[in-house]
XYZ file of C-alpha atoms in Angstrom:
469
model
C -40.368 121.407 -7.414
C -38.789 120.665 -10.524
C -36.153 118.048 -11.444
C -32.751 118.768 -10.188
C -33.482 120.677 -6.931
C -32.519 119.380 -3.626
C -34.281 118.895 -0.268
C -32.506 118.775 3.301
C -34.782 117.606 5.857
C -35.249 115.502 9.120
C -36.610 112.168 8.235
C -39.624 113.005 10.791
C -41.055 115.540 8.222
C -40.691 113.458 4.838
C -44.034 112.538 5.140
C -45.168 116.422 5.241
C -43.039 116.801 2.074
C -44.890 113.987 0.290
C -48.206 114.945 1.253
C -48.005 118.777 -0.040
C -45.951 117.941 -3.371
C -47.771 115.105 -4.357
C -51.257 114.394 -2.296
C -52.485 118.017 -2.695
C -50.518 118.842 -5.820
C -49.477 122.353 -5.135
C -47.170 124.215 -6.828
C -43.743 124.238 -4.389
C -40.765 126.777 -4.777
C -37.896 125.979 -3.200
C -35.157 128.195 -1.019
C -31.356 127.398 0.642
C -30.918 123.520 1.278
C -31.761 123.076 4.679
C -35.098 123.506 6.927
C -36.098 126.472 5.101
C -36.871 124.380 1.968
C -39.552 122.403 4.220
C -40.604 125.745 5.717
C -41.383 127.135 2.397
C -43.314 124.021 1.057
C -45.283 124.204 4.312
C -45.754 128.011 3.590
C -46.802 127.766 0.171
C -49.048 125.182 0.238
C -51.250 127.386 2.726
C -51.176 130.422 0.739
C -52.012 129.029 -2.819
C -54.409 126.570 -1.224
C -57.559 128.428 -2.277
C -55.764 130.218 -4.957
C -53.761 127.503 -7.104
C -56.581 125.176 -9.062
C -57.538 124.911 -12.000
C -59.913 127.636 -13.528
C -63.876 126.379 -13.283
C -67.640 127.029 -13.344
C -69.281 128.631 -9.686
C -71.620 126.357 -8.666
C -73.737 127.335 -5.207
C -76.127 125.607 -2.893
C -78.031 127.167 -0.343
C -79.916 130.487 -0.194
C -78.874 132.073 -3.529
C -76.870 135.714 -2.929
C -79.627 138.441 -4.393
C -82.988 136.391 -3.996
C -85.138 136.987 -1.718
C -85.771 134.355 1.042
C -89.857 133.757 0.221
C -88.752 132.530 -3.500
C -86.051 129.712 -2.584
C -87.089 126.559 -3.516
C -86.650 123.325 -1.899
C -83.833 122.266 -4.657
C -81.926 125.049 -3.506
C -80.074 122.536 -1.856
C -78.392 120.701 -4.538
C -75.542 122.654 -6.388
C -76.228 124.514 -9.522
C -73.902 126.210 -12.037
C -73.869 129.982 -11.336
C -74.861 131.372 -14.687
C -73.859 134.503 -14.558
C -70.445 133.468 -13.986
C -70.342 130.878 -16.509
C -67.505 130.296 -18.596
C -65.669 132.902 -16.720
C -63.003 130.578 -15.768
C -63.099 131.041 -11.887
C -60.055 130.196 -9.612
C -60.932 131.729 -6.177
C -64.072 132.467 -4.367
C -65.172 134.337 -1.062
C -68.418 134.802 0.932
C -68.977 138.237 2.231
C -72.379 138.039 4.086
C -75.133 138.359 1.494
C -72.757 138.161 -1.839
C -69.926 136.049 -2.913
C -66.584 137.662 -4.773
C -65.002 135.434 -7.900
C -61.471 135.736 -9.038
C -60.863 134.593 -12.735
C -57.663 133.193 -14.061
C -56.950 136.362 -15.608
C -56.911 138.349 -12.127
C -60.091 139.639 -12.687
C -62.301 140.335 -9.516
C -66.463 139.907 -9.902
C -69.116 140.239 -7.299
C -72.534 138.946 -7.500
C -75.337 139.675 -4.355
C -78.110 141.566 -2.600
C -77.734 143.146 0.758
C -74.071 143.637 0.633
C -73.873 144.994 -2.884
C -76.284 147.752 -2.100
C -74.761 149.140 0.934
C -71.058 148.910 -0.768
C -71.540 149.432 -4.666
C -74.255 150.959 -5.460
C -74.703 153.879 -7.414
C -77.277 156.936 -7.198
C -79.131 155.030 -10.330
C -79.042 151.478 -9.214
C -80.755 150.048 -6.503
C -79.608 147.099 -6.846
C -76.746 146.077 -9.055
C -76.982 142.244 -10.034
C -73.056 141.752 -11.216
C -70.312 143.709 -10.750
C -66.505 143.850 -12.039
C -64.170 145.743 -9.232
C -61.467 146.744 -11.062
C -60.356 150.166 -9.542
C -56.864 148.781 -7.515
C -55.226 151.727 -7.948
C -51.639 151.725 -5.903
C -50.172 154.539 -3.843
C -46.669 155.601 -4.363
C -46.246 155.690 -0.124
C -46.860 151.381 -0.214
C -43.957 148.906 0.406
C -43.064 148.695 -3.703
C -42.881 153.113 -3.235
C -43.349 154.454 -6.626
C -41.860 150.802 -8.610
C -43.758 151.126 -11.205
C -45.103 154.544 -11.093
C -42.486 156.940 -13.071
C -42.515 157.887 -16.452
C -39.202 158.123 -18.725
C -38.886 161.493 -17.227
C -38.846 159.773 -13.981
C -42.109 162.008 -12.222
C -45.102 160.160 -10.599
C -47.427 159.076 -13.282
C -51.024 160.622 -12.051
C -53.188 158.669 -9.854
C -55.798 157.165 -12.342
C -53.323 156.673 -15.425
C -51.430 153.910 -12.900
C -51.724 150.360 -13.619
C -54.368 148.806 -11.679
C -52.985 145.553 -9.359
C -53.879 142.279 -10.713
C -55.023 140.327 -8.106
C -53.947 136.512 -7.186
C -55.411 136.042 -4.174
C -59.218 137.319 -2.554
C -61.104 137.145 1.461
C -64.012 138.328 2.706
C -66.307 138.946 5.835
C -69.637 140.317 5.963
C -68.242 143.430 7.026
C -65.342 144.087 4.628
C -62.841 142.256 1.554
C -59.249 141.566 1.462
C -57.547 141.214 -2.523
C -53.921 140.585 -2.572
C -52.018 141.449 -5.600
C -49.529 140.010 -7.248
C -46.826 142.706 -6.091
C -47.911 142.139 -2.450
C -49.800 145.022 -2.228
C -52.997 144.635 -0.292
C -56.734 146.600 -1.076
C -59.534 146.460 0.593
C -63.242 147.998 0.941
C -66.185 148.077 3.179
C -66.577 149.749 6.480
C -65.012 152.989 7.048
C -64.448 151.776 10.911
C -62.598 148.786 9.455
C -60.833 149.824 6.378
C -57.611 151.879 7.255
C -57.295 156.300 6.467
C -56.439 155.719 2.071
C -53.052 157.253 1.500
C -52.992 160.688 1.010
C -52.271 160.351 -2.822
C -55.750 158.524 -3.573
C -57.525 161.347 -4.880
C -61.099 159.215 -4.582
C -60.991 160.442 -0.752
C -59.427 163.983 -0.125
C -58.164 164.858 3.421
C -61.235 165.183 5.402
C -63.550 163.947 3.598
C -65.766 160.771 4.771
C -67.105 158.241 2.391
C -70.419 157.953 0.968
C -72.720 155.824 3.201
C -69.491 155.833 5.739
C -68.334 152.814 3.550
C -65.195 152.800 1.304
C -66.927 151.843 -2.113
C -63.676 151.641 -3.836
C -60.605 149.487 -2.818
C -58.186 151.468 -0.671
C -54.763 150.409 -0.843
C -53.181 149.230 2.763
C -49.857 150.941 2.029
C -48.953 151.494 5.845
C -47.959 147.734 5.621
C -44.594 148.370 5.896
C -43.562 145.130 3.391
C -45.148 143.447 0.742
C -47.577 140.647 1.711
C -47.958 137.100 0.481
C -51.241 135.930 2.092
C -54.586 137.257 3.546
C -56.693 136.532 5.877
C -60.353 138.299 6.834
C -62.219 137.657 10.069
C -65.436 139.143 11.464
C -64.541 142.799 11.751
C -60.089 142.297 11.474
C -57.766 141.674 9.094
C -54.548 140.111 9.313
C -51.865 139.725 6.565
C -48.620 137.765 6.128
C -45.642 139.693 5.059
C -42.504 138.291 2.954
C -40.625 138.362 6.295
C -42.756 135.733 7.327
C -43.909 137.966 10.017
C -48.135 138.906 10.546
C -49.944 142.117 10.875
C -53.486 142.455 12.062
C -55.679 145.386 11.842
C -59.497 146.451 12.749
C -61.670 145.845 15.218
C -60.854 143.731 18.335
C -63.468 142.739 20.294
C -64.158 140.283 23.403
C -60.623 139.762 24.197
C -59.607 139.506 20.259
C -57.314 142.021 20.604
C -53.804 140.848 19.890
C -52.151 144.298 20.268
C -51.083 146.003 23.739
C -50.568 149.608 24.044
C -48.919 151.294 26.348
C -49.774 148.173 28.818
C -53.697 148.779 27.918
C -55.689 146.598 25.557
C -56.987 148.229 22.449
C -60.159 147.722 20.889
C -59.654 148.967 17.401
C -55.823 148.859 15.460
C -56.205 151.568 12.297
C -53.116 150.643 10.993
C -51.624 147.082 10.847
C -49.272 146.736 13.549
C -47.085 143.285 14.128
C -49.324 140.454 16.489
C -48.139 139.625 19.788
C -46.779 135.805 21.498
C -47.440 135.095 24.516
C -43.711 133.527 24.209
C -41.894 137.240 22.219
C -38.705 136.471 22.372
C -38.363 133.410 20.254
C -38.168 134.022 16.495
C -41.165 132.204 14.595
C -42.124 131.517 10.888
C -45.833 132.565 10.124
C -46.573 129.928 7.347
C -50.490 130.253 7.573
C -53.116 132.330 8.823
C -57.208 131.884 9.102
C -59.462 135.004 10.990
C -62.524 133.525 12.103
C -65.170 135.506 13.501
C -63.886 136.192 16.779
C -60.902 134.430 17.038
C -57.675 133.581 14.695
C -55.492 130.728 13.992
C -51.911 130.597 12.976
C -49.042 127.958 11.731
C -45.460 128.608 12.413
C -42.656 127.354 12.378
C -41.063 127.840 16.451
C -37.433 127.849 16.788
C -37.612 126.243 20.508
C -39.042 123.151 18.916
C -37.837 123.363 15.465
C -40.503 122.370 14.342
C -44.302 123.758 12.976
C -46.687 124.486 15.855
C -50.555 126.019 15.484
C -51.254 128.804 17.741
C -54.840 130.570 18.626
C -55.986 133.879 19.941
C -59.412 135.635 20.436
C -62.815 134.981 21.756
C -63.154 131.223 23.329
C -66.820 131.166 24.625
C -67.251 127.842 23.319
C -63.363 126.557 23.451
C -62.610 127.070 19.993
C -59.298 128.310 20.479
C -57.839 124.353 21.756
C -56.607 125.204 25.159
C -58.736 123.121 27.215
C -61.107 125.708 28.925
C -62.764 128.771 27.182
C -60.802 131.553 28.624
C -60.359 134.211 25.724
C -56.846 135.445 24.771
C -55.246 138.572 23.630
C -52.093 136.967 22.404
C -51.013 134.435 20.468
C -50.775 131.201 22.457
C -49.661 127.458 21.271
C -52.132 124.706 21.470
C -50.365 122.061 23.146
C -52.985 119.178 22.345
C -51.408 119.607 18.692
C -48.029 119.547 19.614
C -47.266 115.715 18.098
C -48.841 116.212 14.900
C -47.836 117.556 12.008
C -50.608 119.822 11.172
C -50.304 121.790 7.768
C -53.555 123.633 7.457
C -55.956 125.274 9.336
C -59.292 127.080 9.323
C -61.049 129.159 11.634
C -65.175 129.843 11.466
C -68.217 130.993 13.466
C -66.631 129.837 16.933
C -65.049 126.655 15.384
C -61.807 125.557 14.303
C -60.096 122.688 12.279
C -57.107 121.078 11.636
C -55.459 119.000 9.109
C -52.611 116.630 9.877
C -50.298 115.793 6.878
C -51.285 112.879 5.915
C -54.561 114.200 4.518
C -56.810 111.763 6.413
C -56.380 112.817 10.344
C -58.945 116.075 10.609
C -59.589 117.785 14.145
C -61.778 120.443 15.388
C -62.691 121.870 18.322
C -65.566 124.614 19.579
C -69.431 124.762 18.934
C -70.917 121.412 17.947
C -68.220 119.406 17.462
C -67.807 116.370 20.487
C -69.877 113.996 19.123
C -70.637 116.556 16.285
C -73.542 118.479 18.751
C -71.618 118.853 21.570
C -68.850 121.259 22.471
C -65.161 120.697 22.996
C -62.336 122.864 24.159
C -59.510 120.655 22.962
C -59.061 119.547 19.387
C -60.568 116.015 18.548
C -60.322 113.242 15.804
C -63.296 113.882 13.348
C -64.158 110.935 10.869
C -65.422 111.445 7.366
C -66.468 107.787 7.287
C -67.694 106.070 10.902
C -67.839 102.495 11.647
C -64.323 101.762 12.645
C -62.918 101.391 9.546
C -59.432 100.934 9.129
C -57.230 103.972 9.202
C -56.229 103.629 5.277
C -59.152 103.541 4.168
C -60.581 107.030 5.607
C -60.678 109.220 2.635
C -57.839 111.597 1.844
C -58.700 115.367 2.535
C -57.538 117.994 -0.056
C -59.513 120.991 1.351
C -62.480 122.170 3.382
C -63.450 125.051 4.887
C -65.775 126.428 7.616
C -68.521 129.012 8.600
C -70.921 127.277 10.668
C -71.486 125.060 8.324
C -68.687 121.887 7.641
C -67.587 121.386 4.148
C -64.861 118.478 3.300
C -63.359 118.177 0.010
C -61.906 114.987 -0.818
C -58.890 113.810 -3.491
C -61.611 112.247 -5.591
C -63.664 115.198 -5.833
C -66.095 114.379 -2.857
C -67.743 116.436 -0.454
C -68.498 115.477 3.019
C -70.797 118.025 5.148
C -72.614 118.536 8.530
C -73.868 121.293 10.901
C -76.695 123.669 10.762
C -78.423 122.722 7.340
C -80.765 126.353 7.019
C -81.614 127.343 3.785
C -79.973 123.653 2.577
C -76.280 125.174 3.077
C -74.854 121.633 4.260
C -75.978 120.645 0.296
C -78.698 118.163 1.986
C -82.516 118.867 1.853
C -83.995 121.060 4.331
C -87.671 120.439 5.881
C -88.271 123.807 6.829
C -86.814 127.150 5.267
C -87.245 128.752 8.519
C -85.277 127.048 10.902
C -82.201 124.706 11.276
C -82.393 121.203 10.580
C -78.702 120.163 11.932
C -76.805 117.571 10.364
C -75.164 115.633 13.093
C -72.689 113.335 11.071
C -70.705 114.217 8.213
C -72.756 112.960 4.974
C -71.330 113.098 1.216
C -73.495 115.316 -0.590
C -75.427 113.405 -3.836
C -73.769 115.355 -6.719
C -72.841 114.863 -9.888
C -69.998 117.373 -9.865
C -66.730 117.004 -9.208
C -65.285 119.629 -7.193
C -62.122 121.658 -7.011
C -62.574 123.486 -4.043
C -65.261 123.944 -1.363
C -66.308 127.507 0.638
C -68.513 127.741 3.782
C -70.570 130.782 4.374
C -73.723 132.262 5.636
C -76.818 131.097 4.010
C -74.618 129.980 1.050
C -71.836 127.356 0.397
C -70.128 127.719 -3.239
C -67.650 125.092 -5.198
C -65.890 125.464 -8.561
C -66.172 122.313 -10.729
């Protein structure tokens, strides 16, 4: 916020305030004096979270994307500058099964992998295709912006592949599909053609009847049928789910074991092929999406609820393992508050493989609940207190929590540049030695990782964990 601009707010969320402007350091923009200001902190703090550092080198520990398992070695474990992303000035990274996506400062988008690379990008002359620059985010005139952008001085629609390409601020990805947000709200997306939504008629790459190659969108398809522009993204296991400027969320994909979040015509519905508005199991209040993490099966939310006036986090999907915080592991197909949360002032959350966490605002006061996390083996269907540091030390002196993020692996990113890790430790993803390749050593405590980096940002995935530094 810059010098000058005022802030109306209850003294009970100060502290929320202080901790996003200052603690985190995010950039803040600033709306109407009253609760909306705080609302829009809250807000922006979750979207640019991943997206707002400082450009940096990829480093990666783990099993590295594109090698083969019989060759890792057992320092695979400690992070190592990615070198064929060096000096490429990285701000963003996601984990989409056996590959990673990178998102320079300059909006560009790079992929680096095995597996996933050849079923999506490959071409009839590559087998396997080591690095890759996506580039091809074409926009269709029938999107929320309509043809801004898209009409000569004569004022007719400039052709398809003489538009200018989105430049992207913000990336996801699962290891079924990726999200890229752009920074005109438009959201693109590729993988498979189950999960990606029908391209708009005016994307010539895919005429009317025509499936793609491999029955996977190798190009990114533009999600106009998003009826406004969107301002974060979220991927989970097979779904999508976007917020929109209105503050309200769309979802779209594949639902499955309970994760469906959309009713129609009274019956539950496996797959969504368009994004269509989530549902409450409270619809008649008015809420405030202000963040929004997909797990696997299962999604997370923070909003602002005008019953409470105040920010509440709210869960839906699978719960086999009571990762959604209600207290028993009864799945749900709408959106429904978690009530154990309801006197803290949580400002981030992150869904994974059947686990969730929580940060409160003071940085230090981090909960979870599903697979392994009582005790940090056993399971828990209401949120509890994790500790970086045991050994009943005093509350100030826990260390203050920037970021951290969550597959099935834990990673905790500190103010000071620290990372804290536990769970399963295969292929040395927890950044800790592993005895065997071939099975999971579990790390039952959280453990700072011996590193002589200092890290900007931390992201769990499968068989890899990456940083920028």
């Amino acid at each position: 916020a810059k010098k000058g601009d005022e802030v109306v707010c209850s003294v009970k969320h100060t502290n929320i305030i202080m901790s996003l402007s200052i603690h985190q350091q995010r950039r803040v923009f600033l709306g109407p004096p009253d609760i909306g200001c705080l609302l829009r902190i809250i807000q922006d703090a979750n979207i640019n979270k991943k997206n707002s550092i400082k450009p940096g080198n990829l480093v990666s520990f783990g099993k590295p994307p594109g090698y083969d398992i019989k060759s890792i070695r057992k320092d695979y474990h400690k992070p190592m500058i990615v070198e064929e992303l060096n000096d490429r000035e990285i701000v963003a990274v996601a984990i989409g099964g056996d590959c990673y996506f990178a998102l320079s400062s300059g909006g560009e988008v790079l992929c680096f992998g095995d597996k996933y690379l050849k079923k999506y990008f490959s071409r009839p002359d590559h087998d396997f295709v080591p690095l890759l620059n996506i580039s091809e985010f074409y926009p269709s005139v029938y999107g929320p912006n309509g043809d801004k952008f898209m009409t000569d001085d004569h004022g007719d629609i400039i052709p398809f592949f003489e538009r200018e390409t989105g430049s992207i601020r913000a990336i996801d990805s699962s290891e079924s599909h990726f999200l890229a947000l752009s920074q005109l709200g438009d959201v693109y997306m590729l993988g498979n053609e189950g999960i990606v939504p029908t391209p708009p008629i005016d994307d010539i790459r895919n005429p009317r009847g025509l499936r793609p190659r491999k029955s996977c969108y190798v190009w990114p398809v533009h999600i106009y049928q998003l009826p406004n522009r969107a301002i974060d993204i979220s991927a989970g296991g097979t779904f999508s789910a976007a917020i929109l400027e209105d503050n309200t969320l769309y979802t779209w994909g594949w639902f499955t074991r309970c994760q469906a979040i959309n009713v129609k015509n009274g019956k539950k519905t496996e797959f969504l092929p368009k994004p269509e508005p989530v549902r409450w199991t409270r619809p008649l209040f008015k809420r405030i999406v202000l963040g929004v993490s997909c797990g696997w099966n299962h999604m997370l939310v923070l909003a602002h609820d005008e019953t409470r006036n105040g920010v509440s986090t709210y869960s839906c999907g699978q719960n086999d393992f009571g990762q959604l915080g209600h207290g028993d592991q009864e799945n749900r197909n709408e959106l429904e508050e978690i009530k154990a949360l309801q006197q803290d002032d949580i400002i981030t959350v992150e869904a994974g493989w059947k686990k969730s966490l929580f940060l409160e605002s003071s940085g230090k006061k981090l909960y979870g609940c599903g697979m392994n996390m009582q005790n940090n083996l056993d399971h828990s269907t209401i949120p509890i207190r994790l500790h970086l540091v045991e050994g009943g030390i005093a509350e100030k002196d826990q260390p203050k929590i920037c970021q951290f993020s969550v597959y099935k692996q834990i990673l905790v990113l500190t103010e000071s540049g620290e990372i804290y890790s536990w769970g399963p430790n295969k292929w040395g993803v927890c950044g800790h030695e592993a005895d065997n390749m071939n099975h999971r050593p579990f790390r039952t405590k959280p453990t700072k990782i011996d590193t002589t980096h200092k890290f900007k940002l931390v992201v769990a995935g499968k068989g890899v964990s990456l940083g920028i530094v």
